[in-house]
XYZ file of C-alpha atoms in Angstrom:
607
model
C 40.647 204.069 -41.531
C 42.777 204.074 -44.671
C 45.500 206.006 -42.848
C 45.489 203.430 -40.067
C 45.800 200.574 -42.529
C 48.633 202.306 -44.338
C 50.473 203.002 -41.109
C 50.127 199.361 -40.056
C 51.373 198.160 -43.425
C 54.373 200.463 -43.250
C 55.217 199.189 -39.777
C 55.059 195.596 -40.934
C 57.305 196.322 -43.916
C 59.859 198.068 -41.717
C 59.837 195.146 -39.248
C 60.341 192.610 -42.034
C 63.253 194.617 -43.463
C 64.915 194.746 -40.046
C 64.503 191.017 -39.633
C 65.970 190.383 -43.072
C 68.891 192.662 -42.278
C 69.544 190.920 -38.986
C 69.234 187.536 -40.688
C 71.942 188.379 -43.206
C 74.164 189.680 -40.433
C 73.836 186.543 -38.309
C 74.166 184.196 -41.302
C 77.476 185.850 -42.181
C 78.639 185.117 -38.645
C 77.963 181.403 -39.028
C 74.536 181.111 -37.400
C 71.776 179.116 -39.035
C 68.066 179.898 -38.835
C 65.793 177.188 -37.561
C 62.087 177.962 -38.009
C 59.872 177.511 -35.030
C 56.648 178.612 -33.446
C 58.144 181.926 -32.244
C 60.480 183.273 -34.910
C 60.997 186.650 -33.283
C 62.190 185.098 -30.030
C 64.657 182.950 -31.928
C 66.106 186.014 -33.678
C 66.374 187.934 -30.421
C 68.204 184.999 -28.820
C 70.697 184.831 -31.671
C 71.293 188.579 -31.495
C 72.086 188.254 -27.801
C 74.503 185.430 -28.548
C 76.190 187.572 -31.181
C 76.599 190.450 -28.730
C 78.188 188.105 -26.162
C 80.657 186.862 -28.780
C 81.626 190.409 -29.665
C 82.173 191.285 -26.000
C 84.505 188.285 -25.606
C 86.476 189.391 -28.659
C 86.856 192.917 -27.320
C 88.219 191.624 -24.012
C 90.778 189.328 -25.619
C 92.401 191.631 -28.144
C 91.855 194.905 -29.932
C 93.161 193.722 -33.285
C 94.095 190.055 -32.773
C 92.775 186.831 -34.237
C 90.316 184.457 -32.581
C 88.927 181.144 -33.826
C 85.966 179.115 -32.606
C 84.639 175.664 -33.393
C 83.174 177.178 -36.529
C 86.722 178.002 -37.737
C 85.959 181.757 -38.177
C 88.558 184.493 -37.641
C 87.687 188.129 -37.030
C 89.872 191.217 -37.048
C 88.276 193.287 -34.316
C 88.414 197.049 -34.983
C 86.689 200.140 -33.728
C 84.101 199.839 -36.469
C 83.175 196.372 -35.223
C 82.361 197.588 -31.749
C 79.850 200.059 -33.142
C 77.852 197.626 -35.259
C 74.818 198.092 -32.994
C 74.849 201.884 -33.048
C 71.436 203.567 -33.057
C 72.259 205.914 -35.944
C 71.562 204.607 -39.402
C 74.882 205.807 -40.813
C 76.987 204.099 -38.170
C 74.856 200.977 -38.479
C 75.388 200.764 -42.227
C 79.118 201.400 -41.916
C 79.530 198.848 -39.122
C 77.464 196.275 -40.983
C 79.506 196.713 -44.104
C 82.786 196.519 -42.179
C 81.594 193.500 -40.214
C 80.394 191.683 -43.301
C 83.617 192.397 -45.135
C 85.629 191.348 -42.088
C 83.724 188.102 -41.653
C 83.625 187.232 -45.329
C 87.387 187.677 -45.585
C 88.152 185.665 -42.444
C 86.133 182.470 -42.906
C 88.529 179.532 -42.742
C 88.003 176.223 -44.423
C 87.082 173.300 -42.121
C 89.008 170.688 -44.046
C 91.278 168.456 -41.925
C 94.363 169.430 -43.913
C 94.022 173.120 -42.984
C 93.491 172.606 -39.236
C 97.201 173.056 -38.568
C 97.065 176.660 -39.844
C 94.380 177.656 -37.346
C 95.416 178.885 -33.944
C 93.068 177.103 -31.503
C 92.592 178.719 -28.089
C 89.459 176.731 -27.131
C 90.291 173.952 -24.598
C 87.356 171.833 -25.761
C 88.207 168.572 -27.660
C 88.281 168.529 -31.430
C 85.803 166.638 -33.541
C 88.332 163.862 -34.176
C 88.953 163.472 -30.445
C 85.230 163.259 -29.743
C 84.774 160.621 -32.429
C 87.691 158.562 -31.077
C 86.329 158.774 -27.556
C 82.882 157.647 -28.660
C 84.456 154.761 -30.555
C 86.325 153.565 -27.440
C 83.153 153.807 -25.332
C 81.236 151.712 -27.858
C 83.986 149.097 -27.915
C 84.023 148.880 -24.114
C 80.226 148.514 -23.965
C 80.358 145.773 -26.569
C 83.088 143.901 -24.691
C 81.176 144.201 -21.387
C 78.039 142.869 -23.078
C 79.959 139.868 -24.397
C 81.384 139.168 -20.923
C 77.891 139.280 -19.429
C 76.653 136.814 -22.032
C 79.360 134.364 -21.017
C 78.335 134.347 -17.332
C 74.537 134.443 -17.692
C 73.154 131.336 -16.052
C 76.529 130.379 -14.575
C 77.282 129.794 -10.906
C 78.326 133.017 -9.189
C 80.810 131.290 -6.862
C 82.780 129.753 -9.730
C 85.494 132.063 -11.013
C 85.570 132.091 -14.810
C 87.888 135.041 -15.271
C 85.143 137.648 -14.859
C 86.604 138.962 -11.602
C 90.100 140.346 -11.193
C 90.850 138.722 -7.852
C 93.714 136.893 -6.184
C 93.466 133.108 -6.430
C 94.455 130.532 -3.827
C 97.421 128.445 -4.977
C 99.793 127.509 -2.114
C 101.415 124.831 -4.277
C 102.044 127.051 -7.284
C 100.587 126.539 -10.742
C 101.523 122.856 -10.770
C 100.067 122.233 -7.308
C 103.304 120.694 -6.033
C 105.701 123.604 -5.487
C 105.140 124.433 -1.814
C 107.309 127.000 -0.040
C 107.847 127.626 3.678
C 108.012 131.426 3.641
C 107.911 131.744 7.443
C 109.580 128.471 8.373
C 108.190 125.214 9.749
C 107.810 123.591 13.168
C 110.778 121.407 14.029
C 108.988 118.087 13.702
C 107.019 118.978 10.599
C 110.264 119.839 8.844
C 111.726 116.392 9.531
C 108.461 114.458 9.003
C 109.209 112.164 11.923
C 107.001 109.237 12.932
C 107.885 109.506 16.609
C 104.484 109.780 18.396
C 105.941 111.899 21.173
C 107.373 114.515 18.792
C 104.318 116.303 17.509
C 103.613 119.996 17.063
C 100.703 122.201 18.075
C 98.935 124.902 16.074
C 96.799 127.796 17.255
C 93.905 128.344 14.825
C 91.936 131.623 14.708
C 88.611 132.062 12.898
C 86.824 135.403 12.332
C 85.471 135.241 8.790
C 81.851 136.035 9.645
C 79.839 136.217 12.860
C 81.633 133.887 15.306
C 85.016 134.375 16.964
C 86.765 131.019 17.345
C 90.162 129.782 18.494
C 91.559 126.297 19.106
C 94.849 124.604 19.915
C 95.143 121.353 17.956
C 97.964 118.846 17.979
C 99.277 117.424 14.716
C 97.825 113.982 15.511
C 94.324 115.461 15.546
C 93.879 115.917 19.296
C 91.967 119.064 20.280
C 93.859 120.390 23.299
C 91.724 123.473 23.811
C 89.050 125.464 22.025
C 86.793 128.455 22.600
C 83.992 130.109 20.627
C 82.207 133.449 21.104
C 78.847 133.488 19.338
C 77.249 136.692 18.040
C 73.733 135.315 17.514
C 72.194 137.664 20.088
C 73.812 140.684 18.415
C 72.539 139.975 14.904
C 69.121 138.471 15.660
C 67.312 141.874 15.734
C 68.713 142.615 12.268
C 67.620 139.320 10.718
C 71.156 138.662 9.475
C 74.819 139.482 9.972
C 75.600 143.214 10.183
C 79.286 143.551 9.192
C 80.215 146.546 11.357
C 78.653 145.036 14.470
C 80.380 141.735 13.732
C 83.740 143.483 13.409
C 83.271 145.307 16.720
C 82.328 142.062 18.464
C 85.412 140.332 17.035
C 87.632 143.114 18.321
C 86.118 142.838 21.789
C 86.324 139.026 22.025
C 89.437 138.033 20.077
C 91.902 138.284 22.971
C 89.594 136.559 25.434
C 88.821 133.674 23.088
C 92.497 133.044 22.343
C 93.396 133.054 26.022
C 90.576 130.608 26.815
C 91.787 128.173 24.162
C 95.378 128.420 25.389
C 94.279 127.952 29.005
C 92.342 124.783 28.155
C 95.447 123.467 26.405
C 97.525 124.083 29.542
C 99.390 127.010 28.031
C 99.817 130.547 29.253
C 100.947 132.265 26.068
C 101.001 131.855 22.294
C 104.759 131.481 22.613
C 104.174 127.856 23.642
C 102.508 126.794 20.368
C 104.590 125.742 17.376
C 102.660 127.564 14.621
C 99.715 129.900 14.054
C 96.985 129.644 11.424
C 94.211 132.111 10.613
C 91.434 132.528 8.063
C 92.381 135.012 5.319
C 89.404 134.499 2.982
C 86.814 134.279 1.676
C 84.479 136.103 4.050
C 83.550 139.549 5.317
C 86.617 141.721 4.868
C 85.963 143.782 8.000
C 85.821 140.627 10.102
C 88.718 138.876 8.383
C 91.077 141.728 9.194
C 90.484 141.407 12.942
C 91.632 137.792 13.142
C 94.361 138.147 10.523
C 95.956 141.172 12.190
C 95.937 139.415 15.557
C 97.531 136.266 14.138
C 100.184 138.268 12.303
C 100.976 140.155 15.480
C 101.441 136.938 17.467
C 103.481 135.241 14.724
C 105.899 138.162 14.401
C 106.122 138.719 18.159
C 107.035 135.115 18.992
C 108.685 134.269 15.649
C 106.278 131.437 14.784
C 105.455 129.864 11.416
C 102.356 131.510 9.955
C 99.711 129.939 7.700
C 96.965 131.896 5.890
C 94.091 129.409 5.670
C 91.456 129.274 2.939
C 88.081 129.139 4.695
C 86.428 126.740 2.234
C 89.431 124.417 2.163
C 89.331 124.326 5.969
C 85.727 123.085 5.805
C 86.709 120.469 3.220
C 89.729 119.224 5.172
C 87.580 118.586 8.249
C 86.548 115.410 6.404
C 90.191 114.306 6.819
C 90.284 115.177 10.512
C 91.744 112.233 12.494
C 89.689 109.999 14.778
C 86.688 110.375 12.478
C 87.642 108.042 9.632
C 87.356 104.292 10.197
C 89.473 101.547 8.783
C 89.052 101.580 4.995
C 87.990 97.922 5.095
C 85.048 98.653 7.394
C 81.656 100.041 6.467
C 81.306 103.835 6.498
C 80.093 105.012 9.928
C 76.724 106.615 10.368
C 76.533 110.312 11.336
C 75.657 109.284 14.894
C 78.678 106.994 15.126
C 80.961 109.682 13.754
C 79.732 112.141 16.346
C 80.533 109.657 19.122
C 84.042 109.129 17.737
C 85.037 112.766 18.259
C 87.902 113.051 20.736
C 88.397 116.192 22.788
C 91.740 115.434 24.437
C 94.087 112.458 24.617
C 97.780 111.774 25.241
C 100.106 111.424 22.288
C 100.586 107.724 21.592
C 101.293 105.475 18.653
C 97.528 104.960 18.265
C 96.811 108.663 17.920
C 99.609 109.020 15.374
C 98.234 106.061 13.400
C 94.877 107.784 13.238
C 96.404 110.513 11.083
C 97.371 107.868 8.522
C 93.822 106.495 8.356
C 92.179 109.708 7.173
C 90.432 109.967 3.827
C 92.874 110.064 0.942
C 92.829 112.310 -2.096
C 91.084 112.537 -4.494
C 87.470 112.743 -3.334
C 84.250 114.590 -4.120
C 83.131 117.250 -1.640
C 79.689 118.784 -1.220
C 80.083 122.141 0.527
C 76.784 123.530 1.831
C 76.835 126.558 4.113
C 75.250 129.947 4.642
C 77.272 131.570 1.885
C 78.307 128.719 -0.409
C 76.810 125.721 -2.161
C 79.389 123.924 -4.294
C 80.441 120.573 -5.681
C 84.223 120.310 -5.556
C 86.647 117.693 -6.829
C 89.555 117.661 -4.374
C 92.897 116.351 -5.662
C 95.204 117.679 -2.954
C 96.074 120.559 -0.660
C 95.330 123.741 -2.610
C 94.297 121.663 -5.632
C 90.493 121.836 -5.797
C 88.294 122.075 -8.872
C 84.791 123.501 -8.500
C 82.438 121.475 -10.683
C 79.413 123.632 -9.940
C 78.000 126.183 -7.557
C 74.903 128.208 -6.847
C 73.674 130.709 -9.415
C 71.870 132.864 -6.848
C 71.177 131.931 -3.213
C 73.017 129.271 -1.256
C 71.208 126.513 0.620
C 71.977 128.018 4.018
C 70.849 131.464 2.874
C 67.550 130.002 1.658
C 67.046 128.317 5.027
C 67.626 131.663 6.765
C 65.180 133.545 4.555
C 62.523 130.883 4.982
C 62.922 131.083 8.752
C 62.503 134.868 8.691
C 59.440 134.533 6.437
C 57.779 132.220 8.954
C 58.772 134.365 11.921
C 61.141 131.751 13.396
C 64.078 132.768 15.617
C 67.186 133.159 13.462
C 69.678 134.106 16.151
C 71.279 130.673 16.143
C 70.802 130.314 12.391
C 67.716 129.777 10.270
C 68.670 126.189 9.398
C 68.251 124.709 12.896
C 64.990 126.647 13.383
C 63.486 125.328 10.138
C 64.700 121.806 10.888
C 63.105 121.797 14.348
C 59.658 122.943 13.205
C 59.766 120.736 10.070
C 59.789 117.601 12.242
C 56.128 118.271 13.055
C 55.028 118.965 9.472
C 53.998 117.055 6.356
C 56.678 117.205 3.665
C 54.176 116.624 0.824
C 51.389 118.937 1.969
C 52.630 121.977 -0.012
C 53.539 121.486 -3.666
C 56.804 123.236 -4.495
C 58.900 123.070 -7.701
C 62.267 121.319 -7.755
C 64.854 123.846 -9.027
C 66.634 123.130 -12.331
C 64.817 119.828 -12.756
C 65.537 119.685 -16.484
C 69.062 121.145 -16.322
C 71.491 118.226 -16.127
C 74.533 120.081 -14.830
C 76.262 120.621 -11.480
C 74.943 124.075 -10.573
C 72.418 124.944 -7.873
C 69.642 127.532 -7.716
C 67.424 128.358 -4.743
C 65.980 131.766 -5.655
C 62.976 130.229 -7.408
C 62.276 127.861 -4.514
C 62.505 130.755 -2.072
C 59.945 132.695 -4.124
C 57.654 129.673 -4.344
C 57.705 129.288 -0.554
C 56.855 132.959 -0.111
C 53.923 132.774 -2.542
C 52.601 129.616 -0.861
C 52.886 131.303 2.549
C 51.020 134.374 1.310
C 48.284 132.180 -0.151
C 47.919 130.442 3.207
C 47.768 133.811 4.941
C 44.789 134.784 2.766
C 43.046 131.490 3.472
C 43.505 131.826 7.218
C 42.707 135.570 7.125
C 45.952 136.803 8.646
C 47.998 139.781 7.522
C 51.452 138.191 7.351
C 52.839 134.645 6.948
C 54.532 134.835 10.361
C 51.025 134.969 11.893
C 50.030 131.590 10.471
C 49.156 128.720 12.838
C 52.036 126.496 13.899
C 50.842 123.498 11.889
C 50.880 125.607 8.692
C 54.398 126.789 9.425
C 55.462 123.200 10.061
C 54.003 122.023 6.737
C 55.701 124.846 4.836
C 59.049 124.187 6.534
C 58.855 120.439 5.934
C 57.891 120.859 2.263
C 60.662 123.385 1.677
C 63.280 121.200 3.357
C 62.196 118.146 1.368
C 62.442 119.902 -2.022
C 65.702 121.675 -1.135
C 67.393 118.368 -0.275
C 65.873 116.727 -3.355
C 67.631 119.380 -5.451
C 70.939 118.523 -3.732
C 70.429 114.798 -4.391
C 69.815 115.451 -8.075
C 73.002 117.508 -8.481
C 74.969 114.912 -6.534
C 73.889 112.130 -8.878
C 75.188 114.018 -11.902
C 78.513 114.733 -10.193
C 78.889 111.137 -9.021
C 78.323 109.876 -12.543
C 81.092 112.148 -13.760
C 83.844 111.451 -11.250
C 83.286 107.696 -10.876
C 83.386 107.068 -14.640
C 86.840 108.553 -15.203
C 89.275 106.278 -16.996
C 91.863 106.362 -14.213
C 91.469 106.951 -10.508
C 87.681 107.012 -10.391
C 86.368 108.703 -7.240
C 83.951 106.853 -4.990
C 84.276 108.881 -1.781
C 82.011 111.770 -0.816
C 82.589 114.346 1.919
C 79.684 116.544 3.027
C 80.983 119.644 4.817
C 79.812 123.108 5.797
C 77.300 124.457 8.263
C 74.239 122.963 6.542
C 75.894 119.516 6.758
C 74.707 119.517 10.371
C 71.135 119.079 9.105
C 70.024 115.597 10.176
C 67.677 114.967 7.266
C 70.317 116.019 4.728
C 72.901 113.672 6.253
C 70.441 110.759 6.363
C 69.260 111.082 2.761
C 72.781 111.504 1.379
C 73.870 108.473 3.379
C 71.120 106.435 1.718
C 72.193 107.722 -1.697
C 75.800 106.661 -1.083
C 74.769 103.227 0.147
C 72.772 102.544 -3.025
C 75.755 103.574 -5.162
C 78.392 101.827 -3.024
C 80.111 105.073 -2.139
C 81.978 105.918 1.051
C 80.514 108.871 2.945
C 82.393 111.032 5.454
C 80.570 113.767 7.371
C 82.139 115.718 10.269
C 80.253 115.867 13.565
C 77.634 118.634 13.640
C 79.587 120.873 15.999
C 82.609 120.746 13.666
C 80.540 121.559 10.563
C 80.069 125.190 11.572
C 82.782 127.855 11.726
C 85.224 127.291 14.600
C 88.931 127.425 15.357
C 89.542 123.674 15.129
C 89.065 123.533 11.369
C 91.490 126.433 10.882
C 94.138 124.776 13.041
C 93.756 121.458 11.221
C 93.948 123.105 7.778
C 97.170 124.803 8.912
C 98.530 121.417 10.065
C 97.804 119.941 6.629
C 99.701 122.818 5.002
C 102.634 122.437 7.382
C 102.912 118.721 6.653
C 103.285 119.809 3.006
C 106.120 122.131 4.131
C 104.087 125.210 3.244
C 103.739 128.459 5.200
C 103.108 132.136 4.454
C 104.814 135.418 5.238
C 103.056 137.254 8.103
C 104.596 140.615 7.244
C 102.571 141.114 4.032
C 99.591 138.784 4.363
C 96.352 140.293 3.053
C 92.737 139.231 3.444
C 90.449 138.485 0.503
C 86.683 138.789 0.506
C 86.701 136.722 -2.695
C 89.310 133.983 -2.794
C 88.660 131.460 -5.604
C 90.685 128.303 -6.023
C 93.316 128.605 -8.733
C 93.268 126.344 -11.775
C 96.046 123.797 -11.367
C 97.817 122.758 -14.562
C 98.528 119.035 -14.242
C 99.164 116.172 -16.590
C 95.640 114.835 -16.098
C 93.885 118.220 -16.104
C 93.122 118.273 -19.828
C 91.800 114.738 -19.783
C 89.518 115.457 -16.831
C 88.198 118.628 -18.459
C 87.433 116.700 -21.664
C 85.554 114.064 -19.665
C 83.530 116.792 -17.957
C 82.635 118.403 -21.293
C 81.631 115.058 -22.794
C 79.498 114.285 -19.749
C 77.708 117.638 -20.037
C 77.116 117.121 -23.756
C 75.648 113.667 -23.175
C 73.338 115.025 -20.478
C 72.139 117.856 -22.705
C 71.410 115.435 -25.557
C 69.510 113.094 -23.258
């Protein structure tokens, strides 16, 4: 028993001595010991690392120098390669030679001596790593500050957070227009002869409808055609960009030929100019129409106009034969729809109608499937966005509500919700008015959309159905009517704030409102805004419902407005823009208007 204990003690002593020996060897090589639960495994791992380092040194040079991140230089000799010999004599000699070699070759890590060290490692130095980390921190800090500036701001309003091309056909001053591709003969001379007018072919393909129209410069629609894609996108519950692009490519030639045929023309060579939507919109779809228009303009050497889609909607409020004499009362939406002319001969009366359109400046409310904005319009290409939606647009919220209730959305969710809401009670479901206590010009419909969904789910539990689209029709009608009522109430509230701003300006106060965009076709919206304008003694102009949606007529008319300003674009290098914000125009009254807007916001916040 005593012999066994002595043998075990001797073995432990020998093992400890070997570990101490190996510890000194590895410490001289620059390794540090970190205690842990398994000390023996840590030593074995470090020994393996040391052997790998020695093998790399042997391969590089027999007696050269080599430096690592630890700034250690070794002179590799034959004695070094035998440091792990099994014999005790060779082990002691190799250990002594290795220790002497390492102790004599340790290089100082001070920055002043780095130039004397030959560095073969491609990894970055400590200074480079620190500089890189510093740049990353600065970039993260700058990005965080940019996010703070745009939190709670309308997403459609460009505040310098996006590096995109802006729309400025009149230059930075809004008055320097250039005819890069020429002008029609009569637009160049600005003649008042009613028989000398020009025609424009307008092409629209920004989203899910392919449209084309031939419009005369006095506002007469000579021919138009529209290919709807509602049946294609209805199974998807929304617009699928690749399917929309394919449908545009299939229909673009047919639609253009139909419009030309209705206008009594056989080819695009018979029109005087060509206009096409170049943004904003779906880029895949925009390219189809833009490429076709560029091809026609270069083939027949016609003036070319790249039209801003939102400005085209806005300018439909200035479309001839829709504005009455300024001395008369504003027409009702029904009267305006009856005033729409489809075709007429060019006479002095039709030419006079172009002079009776709504003059600049005016306030525009743009409500569509992708946009919800309040815009102060001062001229062609000179529009200032006062506010926009921070999340969903009004048309998008209509679409999502229609899908929630299981309504057909092929022709758009807005008409479906409007139809079923006529049979419902607008006060039966209590819904919150968005941004009720925020007295600014921005919109928000995400919260209202969520409130409608929660109310629909609550009704589904009460009526013991699995999904809201299985609710009875009277429940769907009540939900649709309540949603529509609150959504329009939110628009009325924002409009009041904007009206107070623009009508109280010191000079040139605005008292004209134009409601444009696809959602402007909603009957209840038009009626309630008309009542609001009558109580405030404002003039209201709303295009007919069929001209509120995307079509070729609005593109042709926007191109005519540009051509009257002697402005055209170059078809050889025209690009499309998915985002295409209005540029900030620097004018003599810009600073004053901005100060008035800031003062108005401050007064609202204090109140």
